């Protein structure tokens, strides 16, 4: 059928807006210096109620479908019922809704560093779109294995260092004990050895061993 364009605006966009206002789609647009004409088709299946619209976008775009996937990736799409109510009354919002739901049907996975495992879109009452993705930057587990191996090596090194510290501590305490016994027996000669990364470490070890030896001596006297 023929339909005049909106005289307040001009051209194709005006014709498209007029068609949408009638609940139809613009098929063709023709304009001369004297006139402009459009050909539109009505959509008898256009949703009229919230329930019909929800069913429509579920069937066509997978909104609220538990088995929805986008390029093989599990996905969830949700649209606020409040926004759907607005779209039923506003052709421009309905057009915006369908355009964006259609855009959500594809996903540029190359934008993400890793492998996507889940994606979700939601449109709130104001028409704000929120996208949430999750995935793994280590799909084959290589990084996790390397991290676990590194942690095990660090733990082994820590245990080895602790064992060495305990051995040095024991040797020092034995040396100090012998020195104490020699002193009690009138022998003024004694030797002991200790190693460390620096003098402060050595001094700390000597001080610690002296304290332990003295404490052991006091315990024996008691």
JSON list of N, CA, C and O in Angstrom, two decimals, residues 49-104:
[
{"chain": "A", "resi": 49, "resn": "UNK", "atom": "N", "xyz": [0.92, -8.26, 23.45]},
{"chain": "A", "resi": 49, "resn": "UNK", "atom": "CA", "xyz": [0.95, -8.31, 24.91]},
{"chain": "A", "resi": 49, "resn": "UNK", "atom": "C", "xyz": [2.36, -8.66, 25.39]},
{"chain": "A", "resi": 49, "resn": "UNK", "atom": "O", "xyz": [3.20, -9.13, 24.60]},
{"chain": "A", "resi": 50, "resn": "UNK", "atom": "N", "xyz": [2.57, -8.46, 26.65]},
{"chain": "A", "resi": 50, "resn": "UNK", "atom": "CA", "xyz": [3.88, -8.78, 27.22]},
{"chain": "A", "resi": 50, "resn": "UNK", "atom": "C", "xyz": [4.19, -10.26, 27.07]},
{"chain": "A", "resi": 50, "resn": "UNK", "atom": "O", "xyz": [5.32, -10.63, 26.71]},
{"chain": "A", "resi": 51, "resn": "UNK", "atom": "N", "xyz": [3.21, -11.10, 27.31]},
{"chain": "A", "resi": 51, "resn": "UNK", "atom": "CA", "xyz": [3.42, -12.54, 27.18]},
{"chain": "A", "resi": 51, "resn": "UNK", "atom": "C", "xyz": [3.79, -12.92, 25.75]},
{"chain": "A", "resi": 51, "resn": "UNK", "atom": "O", "xyz": [4.68, -13.74, 25.52]},
{"chain": "A", "resi": 52, "resn": "UNK", "atom": "N", "xyz": [3.08, -12.32, 24.79]},
{"chain": "A", "resi": 52, "resn": "UNK", "atom": "CA", "xyz": [3.37, -12.60, 23.38]},
{"chain": "A", "resi": 52, "resn": "UNK", "atom": "C", "xyz": [4.79, -12.14, 23.02]},
{"chain": "A", "resi": 52, "resn": "UNK", "atom": "O", "xyz": [5.50, -12.83, 22.29]},
{"chain": "A", "resi": 53, "resn": "UNK", "atom": "N", "xyz": [5.18, -10.97, 23.53]},
{"chain": "A", "resi": 53, "resn": "UNK", "atom": "CA", "xyz": [6.51, -10.45, 23.22]},
{"chain": "A", "resi": 53, "resn": "UNK", "atom": "C", "xyz": [7.60, -11.33, 23.84]},
{"chain": "A", "resi": 53, "resn": "UNK", "atom": "O", "xyz": [8.63, -11.61, 23.22]},
{"chain": "A", "resi": 54, "resn": "UNK", "atom": "N", "xyz": [7.37, -11.76, 25.07]},
{"chain": "A", "resi": 54, "resn": "UNK", "atom": "CA", "xyz": [8.34, -12.63, 25.72]},
{"chain": "A", "resi": 54, "resn": "UNK", "atom": "C", "xyz": [8.50, -13.95, 24.96]},
{"chain": "A", "resi": 54, "resn": "UNK", "atom": "O", "xyz": [9.61, -14.45, 24.78]},
{"chain": "A", "resi": 55, "resn": "UNK", "atom": "N", "xyz": [7.38, -14.49, 24.51]},
{"chain": "A", "resi": 55, "resn": "UNK", "atom": "CA", "xyz": [7.44, -15.74, 23.73]},
{"chain": "A", "resi": 55, "resn": "UNK", "atom": "C", "xyz": [8.17, -15.52, 22.41]},
{"chain": "A", "resi": 55, "resn": "UNK", "atom": "O", "xyz": [8.95, -16.37, 21.96]},
{"chain": "A", "resi": 56, "resn": "UNK", "atom": "N", "xyz": [7.91, -14.38, 21.80]},
{"chain": "A", "resi": 56, "resn": "UNK", "atom": "CA", "xyz": [8.52, -14.04, 20.51]},
{"chain": "A", "resi": 56, "resn": "UNK", "atom": "C", "xyz": [10.04, -13.94, 20.62]},
{"chain": "A", "resi": 56, "resn": "UNK", "atom": "O", "xyz": [10.78, -14.54, 19.83]},
{"chain": "A", "resi": 57, "resn": "UNK", "atom": "N", "xyz": [10.54, -13.18, 21.62]},
{"chain": "A", "resi": 57, "resn": "UNK", "atom": "CA", "xyz": [11.99, -13.00, 21.72]},
{"chain": "A", "resi": 57, "resn": "UNK", "atom": "C", "xyz": [12.68, -14.26, 22.25]},
{"chain": "A", "resi": 57, "resn": "UNK", "atom": "O", "xyz": [13.87, -14.48, 22.00]},
{"chain": "A", "resi": 58, "resn": "UNK", "atom": "N", "xyz": [11.92, -15.10, 22.95]},
{"chain": "A", "resi": 58, "resn": "UNK", "atom": "CA", "xyz": [12.49, -16.38, 23.39]},
{"chain": "A", "resi": 58, "resn": "UNK", "atom": "C", "xyz": [12.69, -17.30, 22.19]},
{"chain": "A", "resi": 58, "resn": "UNK", "atom": "O", "xyz": [13.74, -17.92, 22.02]},
{"chain": "A", "resi": 59, "resn": "UNK", "atom": "N", "xyz": [11.68, -17.36, 21.33]},
{"chain": "A", "resi": 59, "resn": "UNK", "atom": "CA", "xyz": [11.74, -18.23, 20.16]},
{"chain": "A", "resi": 59, "resn": "UNK", "atom": "C", "xyz": [12.76, -17.74, 19.13]},
{"chain": "A", "resi": 59, "resn": "UNK", "atom": "O", "xyz": [13.52, -18.52, 18.58]},
{"chain": "A", "resi": 60, "resn": "UNK", "atom": "N", "xyz": [12.78, -16.41, 18.90]},
{"chain": "A", "resi": 60, "resn": "UNK", "atom": "CA", "xyz": [13.63, -15.87, 17.84]},
{"chain": "A", "resi": 60, "resn": "UNK", "atom": "C", "xyz": [15.07, -15.62, 18.29]},
{"chain": "A", "resi": 60, "resn": "UNK", "atom": "O", "xyz": [16.01, -15.86, 17.52]},
{"chain": "A", "resi": 61, "resn": "UNK", "atom": "N", "xyz": [15.26, -15.17, 19.54]},
{"chain": "A", "resi": 61, "resn": "UNK", "atom": "CA", "xyz": [16.60, -14.77, 19.98]},
{"chain": "A", "resi": 61, "resn": "UNK", "atom": "C", "xyz": [17.15, -15.59, 21.15]},
{"chain": "A", "resi": 61, "resn": "UNK", "atom": "O", "xyz": [18.29, -15.41, 21.54]},
{"chain": "A", "resi": 62, "resn": "UNK", "atom": "N", "xyz": [16.33, -16.48, 21.70]},
{"chain": "A", "resi": 62, "resn": "UNK", "atom": "CA", "xyz": [16.82, -17.32, 22.79]},
{"chain": "A", "resi": 62, "resn": "UNK", "atom": "C", "xyz": [16.82, -16.65, 24.14]},
{"chain": "A", "resi": 62, "resn": "UNK", "atom": "O", "xyz": [17.54, -17.09, 25.05]},
{"chain": "A", "resi": 63, "resn": "UNK", "atom": "N", "xyz": [16.02, -15.59, 24.30]},
{"chain": "A", "resi": 63, "resn": "UNK", "atom": "CA", "xyz": [15.95, -14.91, 25.60]},
{"chain": "A", "resi": 63, "resn": "UNK", "atom": "C", "xyz": [15.35, -15.85, 26.64]},
{"chain": "A", "resi": 63, "resn": "UNK", "atom": "O", "xyz": [14.33, -16.49, 26.40]},
{"chain": "A", "resi": 64, "resn": "UNK", "atom": "N", "xyz": [16.01, -15.95, 27.79]},
{"chain": "A", "resi": 64, "resn": "UNK", "atom": "CA", "xyz": [15.57, -16.79, 28.91]},
{"chain": "A", "resi": 64, "resn": "UNK", "atom": "C", "xyz": [15.57, -18.29, 28.60]},
{"chain": "A", "resi": 64, "resn": "UNK", "atom": "O", "xyz": [14.93, -19.05, 29.33]},
{"chain": "A", "resi": 65, "resn": "UNK", "atom": "N", "xyz": [16.30, -18.69, 27.58]},
{"chain": "A", "resi": 65, "resn": "UNK", "atom": "CA", "xyz": [16.39, -20.12, 27.28]},
{"chain": "A", "resi": 65, "resn": "UNK", "atom": "C", "xyz": [17.58, -20.73, 27.99]},
{"chain": "A", "resi": 65, "resn": "UNK", "atom": "O", "xyz": [18.71, -20.24, 27.88]},
{"chain": "A", "resi": 66, "resn": "UNK", "atom": "N", "xyz": [17.35, -21.81, 28.70]},
{"chain": "A", "resi": 66, "resn": "UNK", "atom": "CA", "xyz": [18.42, -22.44, 29.48]},
{"chain": "A", "resi": 66, "resn": "UNK", "atom": "C", "xyz": [19.48, -23.08, 28.59]},
{"chain": "A", "resi": 66, "resn": "UNK", "atom": "O", "xyz": [20.64, -23.21, 28.98]},
{"chain": "A", "resi": 67, "resn": "UNK", "atom": "N", "xyz": [19.08, -23.49, 27.37]},
{"chain": "A", "resi": 67, "resn": "UNK", "atom": "CA", "xyz": [20.02, -24.16, 26.48]},
{"chain": "A", "resi": 67, "resn": "UNK", "atom": "C", "xyz": [20.60, -23.22, 25.43]},
{"chain": "A", "resi": 67, "resn": "UNK", "atom": "O", "xyz": [21.16, -23.66, 24.43]},
{"chain": "A", "resi": 68, "resn": "UNK", "atom": "N", "xyz": [20.50, -21.92, 25.66]},
{"chain": "A", "resi": 68, "resn": "UNK", "atom": "CA", "xyz": [20.98, -20.95, 24.69]},
{"chain": "A", "resi": 68, "resn": "UNK", "atom": "C", "xyz": [22.51, -21.00, 24.58]},
{"chain": "A", "resi": 68, "resn": "UNK", "atom": "O", "xyz": [23.22, -21.08, 25.58]},
{"chain": "A", "resi": 69, "resn": "UNK", "atom": "N", "xyz": [23.01, -20.97, 23.36]},
{"chain": "A", "resi": 69, "resn": "UNK", "atom": "CA", "xyz": [24.44, -20.88, 23.11]},
{"chain": "A", "resi": 69, "resn": "UNK", "atom": "C", "xyz": [24.68, -19.82, 22.04]},
{"chain": "A", "resi": 69, "resn": "UNK", "atom": "O", "xyz": [23.82, -19.57, 21.19]},
{"chain": "A", "resi": 70, "resn": "UNK", "atom": "N", "xyz": [25.85, -19.22, 22.09]},
{"chain": "A", "resi": 70, "resn": "UNK", "atom": "CA", "xyz": [26.28, -18.27, 21.06]},
{"chain": "A", "resi": 70, "resn": "UNK", "atom": "C", "xyz": [27.61, -18.76, 20.53]},
{"chain": "A", "resi": 70, "resn": "UNK", "atom": "O", "xyz": [28.61, -18.77, 21.27]},
{"chain": "A", "resi": 71, "resn": "UNK", "atom": "N", "xyz": [27.60, -19.22, 19.31]},
{"chain": "A", "resi": 71, "resn": "UNK", "atom": "CA", "xyz": [28.80, -19.79, 18.68]},
{"chain": "A", "resi": 71, "resn": "UNK", "atom": "C", "xyz": [29.41, -20.89, 19.55]},
{"chain": "A", "resi": 71, "resn": "UNK", "atom": "O", "xyz": [30.62, -20.96, 19.74]},
{"chain": "A", "resi": 72, "resn": "UNK", "atom": "N", "xyz": [28.52, -21.71, 20.10]},
{"chain": "A", "resi": 72, "resn": "UNK", "atom": "CA", "xyz": [28.95, -22.86, 20.88]},
{"chain": "A", "resi": 72, "resn": "UNK", "atom": "C", "xyz": [29.24, -22.57, 22.34]},
{"chain": "A", "resi": 72, "resn": "UNK", "atom": "O", "xyz": [29.56, -23.49, 23.09]},
{"chain": "A", "resi": 73, "resn": "UNK", "atom": "N", "xyz": [29.13, -21.33, 22.74]},
{"chain": "A", "resi": 73, "resn": "UNK", "atom": "CA", "xyz": [29.43, -20.94, 24.12]},
{"chain": "A", "resi": 73, "resn": "UNK", "atom": "C", "xyz": [28.12, -20.80, 24.89]},
{"chain": "A", "resi": 73, "resn": "UNK", "atom": "O", "xyz": [27.20, -20.10, 24.44]},
{"chain": "A", "resi": 74, "resn": "UNK", "atom": "N", "xyz": [27.98, -21.44, 26.05]},
{"chain": "A", "resi": 74, "resn": "UNK", "atom": "CA", "xyz": [26.75, -21.29, 26.85]},
{"chain": "A", "resi": 74, "resn": "UNK", "atom": "C", "xyz": [26.47, -19.82, 27.13]},
{"chain": "A", "resi": 74, "resn": "UNK", "atom": "O", "xyz": [27.37, -19.07, 27.50]},
{"chain": "A", "resi": 75, "resn": "UNK", "atom": "N", "xyz": [25.21, -19.43, 26.94]},
{"chain": "A", "resi": 75, "resn": "UNK", "atom": "CA", "xyz": [24.86, -18.01, 27.08]},
{"chain": "A", "resi": 75, "resn": "UNK", "atom": "C", "xyz": [23.50, -17.84, 27.72]},
{"chain": "A", "resi": 75, "resn": "UNK", "atom": "O", "xyz": [22.65, -18.73, 27.66]},
{"chain": "A", "resi": 76, "resn": "UNK", "atom": "N", "xyz": [23.32, -16.70, 28.35]},
{"chain": "A", "resi": 76, "resn": "UNK", "atom": "CA", "xyz": [22.02, -16.33, 28.91]},
{"chain": "A", "resi": 76, "resn": "UNK", "atom": "C", "xyz": [21.68, -14.92, 28.45]},
{"chain": "A", "resi": 76, "resn": "UNK", "atom": "O", "xyz": [22.54, -14.03, 28.46]},
{"chain": "A", "resi": 77, "resn": "UNK", "atom": "N", "xyz": [20.43, -14.73, 28.05]},
{"chain": "A", "resi": 77, "resn": "UNK", "atom": "CA", "xyz": [19.93, -13.42, 27.63]},
{"chain": "A", "resi": 77, "resn": "UNK", "atom": "C", "xyz": [18.69, -13.10, 28.46]},
{"chain": "A", "resi": 77, "resn": "UNK", "atom": "O", "xyz": [17.78, -13.93, 28.56]},
{"chain": "A", "resi": 78, "resn": "UNK", "atom": "N", "xyz": [18.67, -11.92, 29.04]},
{"chain": "A", "resi": 78, "resn": "UNK", "atom": "CA", "xyz": [17.54, -11.50, 29.85]},
{"chain": "A", "resi": 78, "resn": "UNK", "atom": "C", "xyz": [17.15, -10.07, 29.50]},
{"chain": "A", "resi": 78, "resn": "UNK", "atom": "O", "xyz": [18.02, -9.22, 29.27]},
{"chain": "A", "resi": 79, "resn": "UNK", "atom": "N", "xyz": [15.85, -9.81, 29.48]},
{"chain": "A", "resi": 79, "resn": "UNK", "atom": "CA", "xyz": [15.35, -8.47, 29.21]},
{"chain": "A", "resi": 79, "resn": "UNK", "atom": "C", "xyz": [14.32, -8.13, 30.28]},
{"chain": "A", "resi": 79, "resn": "UNK", "atom": "O", "xyz": [13.43, -8.93, 30.58]},
{"chain": "A", "resi": 80, "resn": "UNK", "atom": "N", "xyz": [14.45, -6.95, 30.85]},
{"chain": "A", "resi": 80, "resn": "UNK", "atom": "CA", "xyz": [13.51, -6.51, 31.88]},
{"chain": "A", "resi": 80, "resn": "UNK", "atom": "C", "xyz": [12.09, -6.44, 31.34]},
{"chain": "A", "resi": 80, "resn": "UNK", "atom": "O", "xyz": [11.85, -5.86, 30.28]},
{"chain": "A", "resi": 81, "resn": "UNK", "atom": "N", "xyz": [11.12, -7.01, 32.05]},
{"chain": "A", "resi": 81, "resn": "UNK", "atom": "CA", "xyz": [9.71, -6.91, 31.63]},
{"chain": "A", "resi": 81, "resn": "UNK", "atom": "C", "xyz": [9.26, -5.46, 31.51]},
{"chain": "A", "resi": 81, "resn": "UNK", "atom": "O", "xyz": [8.43, -5.12, 30.67]},
{"chain": "A", "resi": 82, "resn": "UNK", "atom": "N", "xyz": [9.81, -4.60, 32.35]},
{"chain": "A", "resi": 82, "resn": "UNK", "atom": "CA", "xyz": [9.45, -3.18, 32.29]},
{"chain": "A", "resi": 82, "resn": "UNK", "atom": "C", "xyz": [9.85, -2.59, 30.95]},
{"chain": "A", "resi": 82, "resn": "UNK", "atom": "O", "xyz": [9.09, -1.83, 30.33]},
{"chain": "A", "resi": 83, "resn": "UNK", "atom": "N", "xyz": [11.04, -2.94, 30.48]},
{"chain": "A", "resi": 83, "resn": "UNK", "atom": "CA", "xyz": [11.48, -2.44, 29.17]},
{"chain": "A", "resi": 83, "resn": "UNK", "atom": "C", "xyz": [10.63, -3.03, 28.06]},
{"chain": "A", "resi": 83, "resn": "UNK", "atom": "O", "xyz": [10.31, -2.35, 27.07]},
{"chain": "A", "resi": 84, "resn": "UNK", "atom": "N", "xyz": [10.25, -4.29, 28.19]},
{"chain": "A", "resi": 84, "resn": "UNK", "atom": "CA", "xyz": [9.41, -4.91, 27.17]},
{"chain": "A", "resi": 84, "resn": "UNK", "atom": "C", "xyz": [8.06, -4.21, 27.08]},
{"chain": "A", "resi": 84, "resn": "UNK", "atom": "O", "xyz": [7.51, -4.02, 25.97]},
{"chain": "A", "resi": 85, "resn": "UNK", "atom": "N", "xyz": [7.52, -3.81, 28.21]},
{"chain": "A", "resi": 85, "resn": "UNK", "atom": "CA", "xyz": [6.26, -3.06, 28.21]},
{"chain": "A", "resi": 85, "resn": "UNK", "atom": "C", "xyz": [6.41, -1.75, 27.46]},
{"chain": "A", "resi": 85, "resn": "UNK", "atom": "O", "xyz": [5.53, -1.34, 26.70]},
{"chain": "A", "resi": 86, "resn": "UNK", "atom": "N", "xyz": [7.55, -1.09, 27.66]},
{"chain": "A", "resi": 86, "resn": "UNK", "atom": "CA", "xyz": [7.80, 0.17, 26.96]},
{"chain": "A", "resi": 86, "resn": "UNK", "atom": "C", "xyz": [7.94, -0.07, 25.46]},
{"chain": "A", "resi": 86, "resn": "UNK", "atom": "O", "xyz": [7.48, 0.73, 24.64]},
{"chain": "A", "resi": 87, "resn": "UNK", "atom": "N", "xyz": [8.60, -1.18, 25.11]},
{"chain": "A", "resi": 87, "resn": "UNK", "atom": "CA", "xyz": [8.80, -1.50, 23.69]},
{"chain": "A", "resi": 87, "resn": "UNK", "atom": "C", "xyz": [7.48, -1.77, 22.99]},
{"chain": "A", "resi": 87, "resn": "UNK", "atom": "O", "xyz": [7.30, -1.46, 21.81]},
{"chain": "A", "resi": 88, "resn": "UNK", "atom": "N", "xyz": [6.53, -2.36, 23.69]},
{"chain": "A", "resi": 88, "resn": "UNK", "atom": "CA", "xyz": [5.21, -2.61, 23.11]},
{"chain": "A", "resi": 88, "resn": "UNK", "atom": "C", "xyz": [4.51, -1.32, 22.73]},
{"chain": "A", "resi": 88, "resn": "UNK", "atom": "O", "xyz": [3.73, -1.27, 21.77]},
{"chain": "A", "resi": 89, "resn": "UNK", "atom": "N", "xyz": [4.78, -0.26, 23.48]},
{"chain": "A", "resi": 89, "resn": "UNK", "atom": "CA", "xyz": [4.12, 1.03, 23.25]},
{"chain": "A", "resi": 89, "resn": "UNK", "atom": "C", "xyz": [4.95, 1.95, 22.36]},
{"chain": "A", "resi": 89, "resn": "UNK", "atom": "O", "xyz": [4.42, 2.94, 21.84]},
{"chain": "A", "resi": 90, "resn": "UNK", "atom": "N", "xyz": [6.25, 1.65, 22.20]},
{"chain": "A", "resi": 90, "resn": "UNK", "atom": "CA", "xyz": [7.13, 2.55, 21.48]},
{"chain": "A", "resi": 90, "resn": "UNK", "atom": "C", "xyz": [7.85, 1.79, 20.35]},
{"chain": "A", "resi": 90, "resn": "UNK", "atom": "O", "xyz": [8.75, 1.00, 20.61]},
{"chain": "A", "resi": 91, "resn": "UNK", "atom": "N", "xyz": [7.47, 2.03, 19.10]},
{"chain": "A", "resi": 91, "resn": "UNK", "atom": "CA", "xyz": [8.09, 1.31, 17.97]},
{"chain": "A", "resi": 91, "resn": "UNK", "atom": "C", "xyz": [9.59, 1.49, 17.89]},
{"chain": "A", "resi": 91, "resn": "UNK", "atom": "O", "xyz": [10.31, 0.57, 17.49]},
{"chain": "A", "resi": 92, "resn": "UNK", "atom": "N", "xyz": [10.08, 2.67, 18.26]},
{"chain": "A", "resi": 92, "resn": "UNK", "atom": "CA", "xyz": [11.52, 2.89, 18.20]},
{"chain": "A", "resi": 92, "resn": "UNK", "atom": "C", "xyz": [12.26, 2.00, 19.21]},
{"chain": "A", "resi": 92, "resn": "UNK", "atom": "O", "xyz": [13.33, 1.45, 18.91]},
{"chain": "A", "resi": 93, "resn": "UNK", "atom": "N", "xyz": [11.68, 1.85, 20.39]},
{"chain": "A", "resi": 93, "resn": "UNK", "atom": "CA", "xyz": [12.28, 0.97, 21.38]},
{"chain": "A", "resi": 93, "resn": "UNK", "atom": "C", "xyz": [12.20, -0.48, 20.94]},
{"chain": "A", "resi": 93, "resn": "UNK", "atom": "O", "xyz": [13.11, -1.28, 21.20]},
{"chain": "A", "resi": 94, "resn": "UNK", "atom": "N", "xyz": [11.09, -0.84, 20.29]},
{"chain": "A", "resi": 94, "resn": "UNK", "atom": "CA", "xyz": [10.96, -2.21, 19.79]},
{"chain": "A", "resi": 94, "resn": "UNK", "atom": "C", "xyz": [12.02, -2.49, 18.73]},
{"chain": "A", "resi": 94, "resn": "UNK", "atom": "O", "xyz": [12.65, -3.56, 18.73]},
{"chain": "A", "resi": 95, "resn": "UNK", "atom": "N", "xyz": [12.26, -1.51, 17.85]},
{"chain": "A", "resi": 95, "resn": "UNK", "atom": "CA", "xyz": [13.27, -1.67, 16.82]},
{"chain": "A", "resi": 95, "resn": "UNK", "atom": "C", "xyz": [14.66, -1.77, 17.45]},
{"chain": "A", "resi": 95, "resn": "UNK", "atom": "O", "xyz": [15.48, -2.62, 17.06]},
{"chain": "A", "resi": 96, "resn": "UNK", "atom": "N", "xyz": [14.92, -0.91, 18.43]},
{"chain": "A", "resi": 96, "resn": "UNK", "atom": "CA", "xyz": [16.20, -0.95, 19.13]},
{"chain": "A", "resi": 96, "resn": "UNK", "atom": "C", "xyz": [16.42, -2.31, 19.80]},
{"chain": "A", "resi": 96, "resn": "UNK", "atom": "O", "xyz": [17.51, -2.88, 19.77]},
{"chain": "A", "resi": 97, "resn": "UNK", "atom": "N", "xyz": [15.36, -2.83, 20.42]},
{"chain": "A", "resi": 97, "resn": "UNK", "atom": "CA", "xyz": [15.43, -4.11, 21.11]},
{"chain": "A", "resi": 97, "resn": "UNK", "atom": "C", "xyz": [15.81, -5.22, 20.15]},
{"chain": "A", "resi": 97, "resn": "UNK", "atom": "O", "xyz": [16.73, -6.01, 20.41]},
{"chain": "A", "resi": 98, "resn": "UNK", "atom": "N", "xyz": [15.12, -5.29, 19.01]},
{"chain": "A", "resi": 98, "resn": "UNK", "atom": "CA", "xyz": [15.39, -6.36, 18.06]},
{"chain": "A", "resi": 98, "resn": "UNK", "atom": "C", "xyz": [16.78, -6.23, 17.45]},
{"chain": "A", "resi": 98, "resn": "UNK", "atom": "O", "xyz": [17.48, -7.23, 17.23]},
{"chain": "A", "resi": 99, "resn": "UNK", "atom": "N", "xyz": [17.20, -5.01, 17.16]},
{"chain": "A", "resi": 99, "resn": "UNK", "atom": "CA", "xyz": [18.54, -4.81, 16.58]},
{"chain": "A", "resi": 99, "resn": "UNK", "atom": "C", "xyz": [19.62, -5.30, 17.54]},
{"chain": "A", "resi": 99, "resn": "UNK", "atom": "O", "xyz": [20.59, -5.94, 17.13]},
{"chain": "A", "resi": 100, "resn": "UNK", "atom": "N", "xyz": [19.46, -4.99, 18.81]},
{"chain": "A", "resi": 100, "resn": "UNK", "atom": "CA", "xyz": [20.48, -5.38, 19.78]},
{"chain": "A", "resi": 100, "resn": "UNK", "atom": "C", "xyz": [20.42, -6.87, 20.13]},
{"chain": "A", "resi": 100, "resn": "UNK", "atom": "O", "xyz": [21.46, -7.50, 20.34]},
{"chain": "A", "resi": 101, "resn": "UNK", "atom": "N", "xyz": [19.23, -7.43, 20.19]},
{"chain": "A", "resi": 101, "resn": "UNK", "atom": "CA", "xyz": [19.12, -8.87, 20.41]},
{"chain": "A", "resi": 101, "resn": "UNK", "atom": "C", "xyz": [19.74, -9.63, 19.25]},
{"chain": "A", "resi": 101, "resn": "UNK", "atom": "O", "xyz": [20.38, -10.68, 19.45]},
{"chain": "A", "resi": 102, "resn": "UNK", "atom": "N", "xyz": [19.57, -9.10, 18.04]},
{"chain": "A", "resi": 102, "resn": "UNK", "atom": "CA", "xyz": [20.18, -9.73, 16.87]},
{"chain": "A", "resi": 102, "resn": "UNK", "atom": "C", "xyz": [21.70, -9.64, 16.94]},
{"chain": "A", "resi": 102, "resn": "UNK", "atom": "O", "xyz": [22.42, -10.59, 16.62]},
{"chain": "A", "resi": 103, "resn": "UNK", "atom": "N", "xyz": [22.20, -8.48, 17.39]},
{"chain": "A", "resi": 103, "resn": "UNK", "atom": "CA", "xyz": [23.66, -8.29, 17.50]},
{"chain": "A", "resi": 103, "resn": "UNK", "atom": "C", "xyz": [24.27, -9.23, 18.53]},
{"chain": "A", "resi": 103, "resn": "UNK", "atom": "O", "xyz": [25.44, -9.61, 18.43]},
{"chain": "A", "resi": 104, "resn": "UNK", "atom": "N", "xyz": [23.48, -9.62, 19.51]},
{"chain": "A", "resi": 104, "resn": "UNK", "atom": "CA", "xyz": [23.98, -10.52, 20.56]},
{"chain": "A", "resi": 104, "resn": "UNK", "atom": "C", "xyz": [24.13, -11.96, 20.07]},
{"chain": "A", "resi": 104, "resn": "UNK", "atom": "O", "xyz": [24.70, -12.80, 20.78]}
]
